Short mmCIF file of C-alpha atoms in Angstrom, two decimals:
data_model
loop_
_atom_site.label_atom_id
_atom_site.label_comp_id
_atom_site.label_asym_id
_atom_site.label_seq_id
_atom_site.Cartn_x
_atom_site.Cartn_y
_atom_site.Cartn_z
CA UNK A 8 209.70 237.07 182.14
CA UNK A 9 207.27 234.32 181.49
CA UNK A 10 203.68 235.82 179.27
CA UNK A 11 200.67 235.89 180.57
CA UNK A 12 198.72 232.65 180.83
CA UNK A 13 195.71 231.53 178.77
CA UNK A 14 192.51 231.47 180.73
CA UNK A 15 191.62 227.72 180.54
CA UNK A 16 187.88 226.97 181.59
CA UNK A 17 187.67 223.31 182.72
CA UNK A 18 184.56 220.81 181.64
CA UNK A 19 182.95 218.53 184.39
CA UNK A 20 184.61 216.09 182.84
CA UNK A 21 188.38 217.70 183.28
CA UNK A 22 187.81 217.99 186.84
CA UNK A 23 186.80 214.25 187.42
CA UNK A 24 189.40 213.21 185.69
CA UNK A 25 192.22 215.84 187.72
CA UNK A 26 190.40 214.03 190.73
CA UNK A 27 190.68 210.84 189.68
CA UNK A 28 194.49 211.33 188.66
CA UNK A 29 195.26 213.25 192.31
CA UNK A 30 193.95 210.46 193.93
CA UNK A 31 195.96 208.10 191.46
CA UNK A 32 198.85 210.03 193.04
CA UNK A 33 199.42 212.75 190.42
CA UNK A 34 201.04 216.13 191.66
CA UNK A 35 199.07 219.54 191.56
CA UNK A 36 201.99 220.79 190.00
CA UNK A 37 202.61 218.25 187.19
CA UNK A 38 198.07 218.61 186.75
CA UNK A 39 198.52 222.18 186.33
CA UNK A 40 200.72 222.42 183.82
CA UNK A 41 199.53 219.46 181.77
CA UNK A 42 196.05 221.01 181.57
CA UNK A 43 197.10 224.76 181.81
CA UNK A 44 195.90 226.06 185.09
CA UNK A 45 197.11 226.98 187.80
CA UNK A 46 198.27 225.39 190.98
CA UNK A 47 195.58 227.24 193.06
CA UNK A 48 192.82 225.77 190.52
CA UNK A 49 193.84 221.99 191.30
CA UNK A 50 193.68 222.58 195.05
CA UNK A 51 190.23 224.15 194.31
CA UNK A 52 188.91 221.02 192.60
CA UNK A 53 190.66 218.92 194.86
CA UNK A 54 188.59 220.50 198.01
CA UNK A 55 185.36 220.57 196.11
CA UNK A 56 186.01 216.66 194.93
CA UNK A 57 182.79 215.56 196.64
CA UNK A 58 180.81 218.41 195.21
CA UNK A 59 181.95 217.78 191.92
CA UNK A 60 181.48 213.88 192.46
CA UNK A 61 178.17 214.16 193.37
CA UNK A 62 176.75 216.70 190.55
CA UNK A 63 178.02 214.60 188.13
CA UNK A 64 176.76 211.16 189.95
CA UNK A 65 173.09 213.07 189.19
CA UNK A 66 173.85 213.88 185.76
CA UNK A 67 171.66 212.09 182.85
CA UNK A 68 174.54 211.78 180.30
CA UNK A 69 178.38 211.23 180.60
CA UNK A 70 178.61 212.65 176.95
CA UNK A 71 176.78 216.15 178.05
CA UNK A 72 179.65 216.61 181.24
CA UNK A 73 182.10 217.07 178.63
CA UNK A 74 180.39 220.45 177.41
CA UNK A 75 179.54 221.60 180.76
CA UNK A 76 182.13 223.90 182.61
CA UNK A 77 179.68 224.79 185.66
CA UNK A 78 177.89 223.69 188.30
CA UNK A 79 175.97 226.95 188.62
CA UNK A 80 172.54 226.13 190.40
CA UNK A 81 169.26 228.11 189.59
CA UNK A 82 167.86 231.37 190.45
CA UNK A 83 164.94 229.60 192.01
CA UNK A 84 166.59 226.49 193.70
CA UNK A 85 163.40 225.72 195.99
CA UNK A 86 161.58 225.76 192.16
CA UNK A 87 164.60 223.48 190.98
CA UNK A 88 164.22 221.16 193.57
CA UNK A 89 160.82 220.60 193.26
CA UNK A 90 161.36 220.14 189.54
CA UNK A 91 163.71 217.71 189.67
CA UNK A 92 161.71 215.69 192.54
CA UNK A 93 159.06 215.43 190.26
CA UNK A 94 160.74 214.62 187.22
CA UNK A 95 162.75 211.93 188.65
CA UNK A 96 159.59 210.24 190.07
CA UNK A 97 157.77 210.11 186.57
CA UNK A 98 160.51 208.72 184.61
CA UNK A 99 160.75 206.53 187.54
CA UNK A 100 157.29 205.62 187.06
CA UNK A 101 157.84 205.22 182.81
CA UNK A 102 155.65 207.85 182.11
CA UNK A 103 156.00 210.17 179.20
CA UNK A 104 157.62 213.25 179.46
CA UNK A 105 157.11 216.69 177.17
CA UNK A 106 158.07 219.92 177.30
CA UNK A 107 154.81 221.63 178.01
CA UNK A 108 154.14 219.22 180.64
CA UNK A 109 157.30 219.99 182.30
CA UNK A 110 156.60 223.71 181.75
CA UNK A 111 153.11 223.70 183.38
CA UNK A 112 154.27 221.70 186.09
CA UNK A 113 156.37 224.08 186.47
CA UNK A 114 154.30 227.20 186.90
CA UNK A 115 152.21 225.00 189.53
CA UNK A 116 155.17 224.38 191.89
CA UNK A 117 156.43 228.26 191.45
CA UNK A 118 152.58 229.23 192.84
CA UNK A 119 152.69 226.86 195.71
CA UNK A 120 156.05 227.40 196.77
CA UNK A 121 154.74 230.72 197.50
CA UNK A 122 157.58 232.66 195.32
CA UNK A 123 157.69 236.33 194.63
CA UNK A 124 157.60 237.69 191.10
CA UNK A 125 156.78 236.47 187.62
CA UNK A 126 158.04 233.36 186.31
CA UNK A 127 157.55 231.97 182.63
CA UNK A 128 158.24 228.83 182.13
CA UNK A 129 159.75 229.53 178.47
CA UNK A 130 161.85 227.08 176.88
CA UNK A 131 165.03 229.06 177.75
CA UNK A 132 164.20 228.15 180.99
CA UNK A 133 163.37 224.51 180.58
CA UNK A 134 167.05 224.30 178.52
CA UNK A 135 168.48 225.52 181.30
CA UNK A 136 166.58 223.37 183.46
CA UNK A 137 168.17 220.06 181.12
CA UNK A 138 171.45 221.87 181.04
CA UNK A 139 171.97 221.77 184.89
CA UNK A 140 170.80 218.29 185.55
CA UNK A 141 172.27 216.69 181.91
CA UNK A 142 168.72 215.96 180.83
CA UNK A 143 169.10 214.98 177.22
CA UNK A 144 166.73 216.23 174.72
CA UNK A 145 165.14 212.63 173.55
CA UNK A 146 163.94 211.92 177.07
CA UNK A 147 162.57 215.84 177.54
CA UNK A 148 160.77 215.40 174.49
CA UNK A 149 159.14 211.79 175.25
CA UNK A 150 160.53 210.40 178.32
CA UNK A 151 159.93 206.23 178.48
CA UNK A 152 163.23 205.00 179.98
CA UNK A 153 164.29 201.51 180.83
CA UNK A 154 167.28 199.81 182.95
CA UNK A 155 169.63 199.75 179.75
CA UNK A 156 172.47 203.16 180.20
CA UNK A 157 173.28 202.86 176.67
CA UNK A 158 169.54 201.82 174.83
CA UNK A 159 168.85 205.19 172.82
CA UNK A 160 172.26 206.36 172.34
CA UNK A 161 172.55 205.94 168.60
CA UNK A 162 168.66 207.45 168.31
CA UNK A 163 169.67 210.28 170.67
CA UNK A 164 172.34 211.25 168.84
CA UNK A 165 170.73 211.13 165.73
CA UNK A 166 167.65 213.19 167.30
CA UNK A 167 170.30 216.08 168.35
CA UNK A 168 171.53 216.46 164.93
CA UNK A 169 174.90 214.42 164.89
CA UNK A 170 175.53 213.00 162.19
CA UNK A 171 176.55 209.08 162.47
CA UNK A 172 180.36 209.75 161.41
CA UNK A 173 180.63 211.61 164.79
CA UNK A 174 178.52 209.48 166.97
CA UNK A 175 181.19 206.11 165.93
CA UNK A 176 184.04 208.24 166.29
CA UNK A 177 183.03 208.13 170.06
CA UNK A 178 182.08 205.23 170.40
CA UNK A 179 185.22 203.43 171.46
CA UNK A 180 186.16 199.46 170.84
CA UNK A 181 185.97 198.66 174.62
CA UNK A 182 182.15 199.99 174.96
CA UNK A 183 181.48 198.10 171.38
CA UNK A 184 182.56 194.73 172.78
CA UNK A 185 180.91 195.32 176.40
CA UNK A 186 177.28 196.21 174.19
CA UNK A 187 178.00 192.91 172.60
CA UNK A 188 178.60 190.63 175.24
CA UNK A 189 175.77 191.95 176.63
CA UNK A 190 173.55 191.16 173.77
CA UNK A 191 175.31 188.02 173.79
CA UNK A 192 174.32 187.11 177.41
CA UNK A 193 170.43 188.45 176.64
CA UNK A 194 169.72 185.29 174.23
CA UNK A 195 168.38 182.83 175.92
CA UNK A 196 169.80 179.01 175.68
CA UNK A 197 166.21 178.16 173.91
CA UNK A 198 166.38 180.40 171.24
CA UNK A 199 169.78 178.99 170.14
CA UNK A 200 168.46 175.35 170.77
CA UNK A 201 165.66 176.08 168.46
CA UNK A 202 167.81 178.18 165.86
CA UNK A 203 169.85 175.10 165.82
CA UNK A 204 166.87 172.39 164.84
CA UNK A 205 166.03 174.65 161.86
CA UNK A 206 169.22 173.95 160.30
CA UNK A 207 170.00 170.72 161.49
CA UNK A 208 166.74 168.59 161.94
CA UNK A 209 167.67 165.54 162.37
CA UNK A 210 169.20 166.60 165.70
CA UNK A 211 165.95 166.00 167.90
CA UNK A 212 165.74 166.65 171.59
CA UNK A 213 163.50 165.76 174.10
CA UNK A 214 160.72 167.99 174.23
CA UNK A 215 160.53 167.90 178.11
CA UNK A 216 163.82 169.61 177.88
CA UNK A 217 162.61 172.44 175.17
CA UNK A 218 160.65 175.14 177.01
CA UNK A 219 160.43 178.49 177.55
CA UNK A 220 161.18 179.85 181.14
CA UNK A 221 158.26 182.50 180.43
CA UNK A 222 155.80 179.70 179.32
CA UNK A 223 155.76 178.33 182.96
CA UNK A 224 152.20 178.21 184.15
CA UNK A 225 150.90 178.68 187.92
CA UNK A 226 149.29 174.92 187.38
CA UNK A 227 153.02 173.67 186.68
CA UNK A 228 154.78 175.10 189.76
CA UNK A 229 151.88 174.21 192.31
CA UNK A 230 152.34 170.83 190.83
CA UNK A 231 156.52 171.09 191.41
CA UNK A 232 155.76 172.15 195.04
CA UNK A 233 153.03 169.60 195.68
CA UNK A 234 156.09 167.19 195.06
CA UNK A 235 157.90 168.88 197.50
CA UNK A 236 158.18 167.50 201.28
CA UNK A 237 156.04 170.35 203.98
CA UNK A 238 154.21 172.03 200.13
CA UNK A 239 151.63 168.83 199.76
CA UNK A 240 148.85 171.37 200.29
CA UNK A 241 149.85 174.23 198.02
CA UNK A 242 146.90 175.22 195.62
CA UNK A 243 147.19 177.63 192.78
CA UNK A 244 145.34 179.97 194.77
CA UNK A 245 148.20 180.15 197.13
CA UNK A 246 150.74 180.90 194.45
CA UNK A 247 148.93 183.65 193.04
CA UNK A 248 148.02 185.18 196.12
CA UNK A 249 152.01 185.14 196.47
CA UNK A 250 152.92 186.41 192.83
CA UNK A 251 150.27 189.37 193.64
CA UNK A 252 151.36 190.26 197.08
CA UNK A 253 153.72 193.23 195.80
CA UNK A 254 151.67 194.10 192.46
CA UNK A 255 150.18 197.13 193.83
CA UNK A 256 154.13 198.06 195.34
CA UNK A 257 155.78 200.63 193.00
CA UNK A 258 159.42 199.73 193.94
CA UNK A 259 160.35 203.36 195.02
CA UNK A 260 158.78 206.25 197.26
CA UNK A 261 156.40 208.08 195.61
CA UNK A 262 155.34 211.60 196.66
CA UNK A 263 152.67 213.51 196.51
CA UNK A 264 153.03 217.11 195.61
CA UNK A 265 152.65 218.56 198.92
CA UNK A 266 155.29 216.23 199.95
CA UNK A 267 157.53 217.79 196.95
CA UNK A 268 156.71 220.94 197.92
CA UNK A 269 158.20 220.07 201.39
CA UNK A 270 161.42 218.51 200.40
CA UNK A 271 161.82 221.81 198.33
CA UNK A 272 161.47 223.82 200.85
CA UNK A 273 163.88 221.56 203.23
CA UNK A 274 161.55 220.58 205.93
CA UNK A 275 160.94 216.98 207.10
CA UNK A 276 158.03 214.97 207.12
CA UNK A 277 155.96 214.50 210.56
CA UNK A 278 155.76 210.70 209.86
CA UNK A 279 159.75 210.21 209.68
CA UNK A 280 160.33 212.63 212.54
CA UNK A 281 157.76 210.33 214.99
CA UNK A 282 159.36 207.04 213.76
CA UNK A 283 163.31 208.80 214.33
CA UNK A 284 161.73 209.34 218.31
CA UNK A 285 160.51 206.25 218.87
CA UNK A 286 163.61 203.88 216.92
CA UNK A 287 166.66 204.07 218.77
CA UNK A 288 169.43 204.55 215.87
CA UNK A 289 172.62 202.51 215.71
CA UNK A 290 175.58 204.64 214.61
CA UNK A 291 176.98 203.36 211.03
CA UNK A 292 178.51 204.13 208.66
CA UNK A 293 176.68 205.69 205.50
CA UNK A 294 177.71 205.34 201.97
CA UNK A 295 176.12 207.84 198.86
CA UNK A 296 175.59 206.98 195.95
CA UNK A 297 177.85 209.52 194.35
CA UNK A 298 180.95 207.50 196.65
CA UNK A 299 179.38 203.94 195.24
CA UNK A 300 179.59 205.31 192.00
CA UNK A 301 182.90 206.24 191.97
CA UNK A 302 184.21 203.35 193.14
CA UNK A 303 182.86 200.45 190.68
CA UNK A 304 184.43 203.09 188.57
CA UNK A 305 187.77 202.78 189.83
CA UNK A 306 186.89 199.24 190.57
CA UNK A 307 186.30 199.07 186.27
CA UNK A 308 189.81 200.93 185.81
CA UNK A 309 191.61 198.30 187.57
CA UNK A 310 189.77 195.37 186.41
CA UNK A 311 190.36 196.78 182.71
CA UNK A 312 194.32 196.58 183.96
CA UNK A 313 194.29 193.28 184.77
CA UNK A 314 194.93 190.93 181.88
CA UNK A 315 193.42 187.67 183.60
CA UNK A 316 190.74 189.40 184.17
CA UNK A 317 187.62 187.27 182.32
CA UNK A 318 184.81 189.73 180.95
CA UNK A 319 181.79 188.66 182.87
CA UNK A 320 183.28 189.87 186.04
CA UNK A 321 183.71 193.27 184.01
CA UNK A 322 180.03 193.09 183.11
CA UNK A 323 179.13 192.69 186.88
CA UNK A 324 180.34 195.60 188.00
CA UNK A 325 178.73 197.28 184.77
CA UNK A 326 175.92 195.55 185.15
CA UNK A 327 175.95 197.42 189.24
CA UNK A 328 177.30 201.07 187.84
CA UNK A 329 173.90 200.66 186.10
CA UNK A 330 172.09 199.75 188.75
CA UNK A 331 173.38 202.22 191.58
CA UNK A 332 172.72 204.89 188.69
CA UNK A 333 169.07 204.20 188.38
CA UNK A 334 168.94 204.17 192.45
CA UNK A 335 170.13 207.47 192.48
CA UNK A 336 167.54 208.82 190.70
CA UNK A 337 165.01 207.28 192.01
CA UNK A 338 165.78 208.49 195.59
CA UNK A 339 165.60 211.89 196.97
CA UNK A 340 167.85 214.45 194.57
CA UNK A 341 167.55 217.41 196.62
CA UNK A 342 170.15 216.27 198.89
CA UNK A 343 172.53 216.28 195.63
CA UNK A 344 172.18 219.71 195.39
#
């Protein structure tokens, strides 16, 4: 008679990885006894793949899924909601992002949501807050993110008290040479030019050929298009007027808080409601970001597999993971949830 097993408690990151080897064609049977569950537990995650998928689409930080064995959601969800509405749209925005701002924006929302009982925004709550949605702790404390997924990570390890033995250890060689070929690919063709003359200065070039993209003035591209058959009569004026014509546009939605509140609380706006009656929809086919996401991964596995594969097609689909990343959290979260 066999002993009794060893409750096992899966991470995040052990279920996305029993997903990704089902759907690799891996057996529930041969799953559960590699990673000592049972049978019952595998068909679990495998019914719940999209939930899974999706909550860890939203998350902040791969390295954070790894500690995290639930997806439990909050005693005040409308409250979380709101929250995460919010803070989404002001690190979409670049502002700054503390702790006490979070926590008074916090007891605003609870107020007009309406909700019963006290609430103190403590910071066991606002852990718990960066727990659920794998908020790490450098952007809670002074949030001021840009496009790069990796830019921080050696600072934000430091800043969580890892110690830099720990933080190489998981950093592995295929990451190290992607961070460097992107580096690589960041330098422009000028800087290397100019590099170049310091050492060897007898090499001289012409200096209509040595400029800086960024140095372009309006003056020199109305004077390109003037040159240009059907843009005789372009002024500087005119190319202005065209270089300004999205300045005041944002690049995502932004909300107001009533709006928040709304979303919260599930109900629709009046606006998209009118425009839904009037715009006859044609049927297609929607794709989430969670399903995007998952597939420039598995996209990455197999290029990684491929030996004549050449790296800048690897660092496209990177390059997209990152970008379809940043969508996501610009866009509305509460559906995520």
């Amino acid at each position: 008679m066999s002993g009794k097993r060893k409750r096992v408690v899966l991470t995040i990151k052990d279920k996305l990885d029993i997903i990704k080897k089902l759907e690799d064609g891996g057996s529930s049977k041969q799953l559960a006894v590699i990673y000592g569950i049972g049978e019952t537990t595998v068909r679990d995650i495998r019914k719940n793949k999209e939930k899974i998928i999706t909550y860890a689409s939203s998350s902040d930080s791969t390295s954070l899924l790894a500690k995290r064995k639930s997806m439990k959601p909050s005693m005040y969800e409308e409250l979380d909601r709101a929250m995460l509405e919010w803070f989404n749209q002001q690190r979409a925005k670049g502002n700054p992002i503390s702790g006490p701002i979070c926590a008074k924006r916090a007891e605003f929302f609870f107020y007009a949501l309406g909700m019963d009982g006290d609430f103190n925004p403590s910071a066991g709550w606002l852990t718990r807050f960066k727990q659920r949605h794998s908020i790490r702790e450098i952007n809670i404390r002074n949030e001021r993110l840009n496009g790069d997924e990796s830019a921080g990570l050696l600072q934000n390890n430091l800043e969580e008290g890892n110690d830099l033995k720990s933080f190489w250890k998981k950093l592995t060689l295929l990451d190290a040479l992607y961070e460097i070929a992107v580096a690589w690919n960041l330098v422009k063709p000028v800087t290397i030019s100019r590099a170049w003359k310091k050492i060897l200065p007898i090499i001289e070039e012409k200096e209509s050929l040595d400029f800086d993209e960024e140095d372009i003035s309006v003056a020199t591209v109305a004077t390109i298009l003037q040159h240009t058959k059907g843009l005789e009569n372009v002024t500087t004026e005119n190319i202005e007027k065209w270089l300004e014509v999205d300045s005041t546009e944002p690049g995502y939605e932004v909300l107001t808080d009533s709006e928040i509140i709304r979303r919260a609380q599930g109900q629709t706006d009046e606006s998209s409601e009118n425009e839904e009656e009037e715009i006859e929809l044609i049927p297609e086919k929607h794709i989430n970001h969670a399903a995007a996401l998952q597939w420039t991964e598995n996209l990455l596995d197999y290029l990684e597999q491929q030996g004549d594969m050449i790296l800048p097609d690897r660092l496209v689909i990177r390059k997209l993971r990152a970008t379809i990343r940043n969508k996501q959290k610009m866009t509305n979260s509460t559906n995520h949830l």
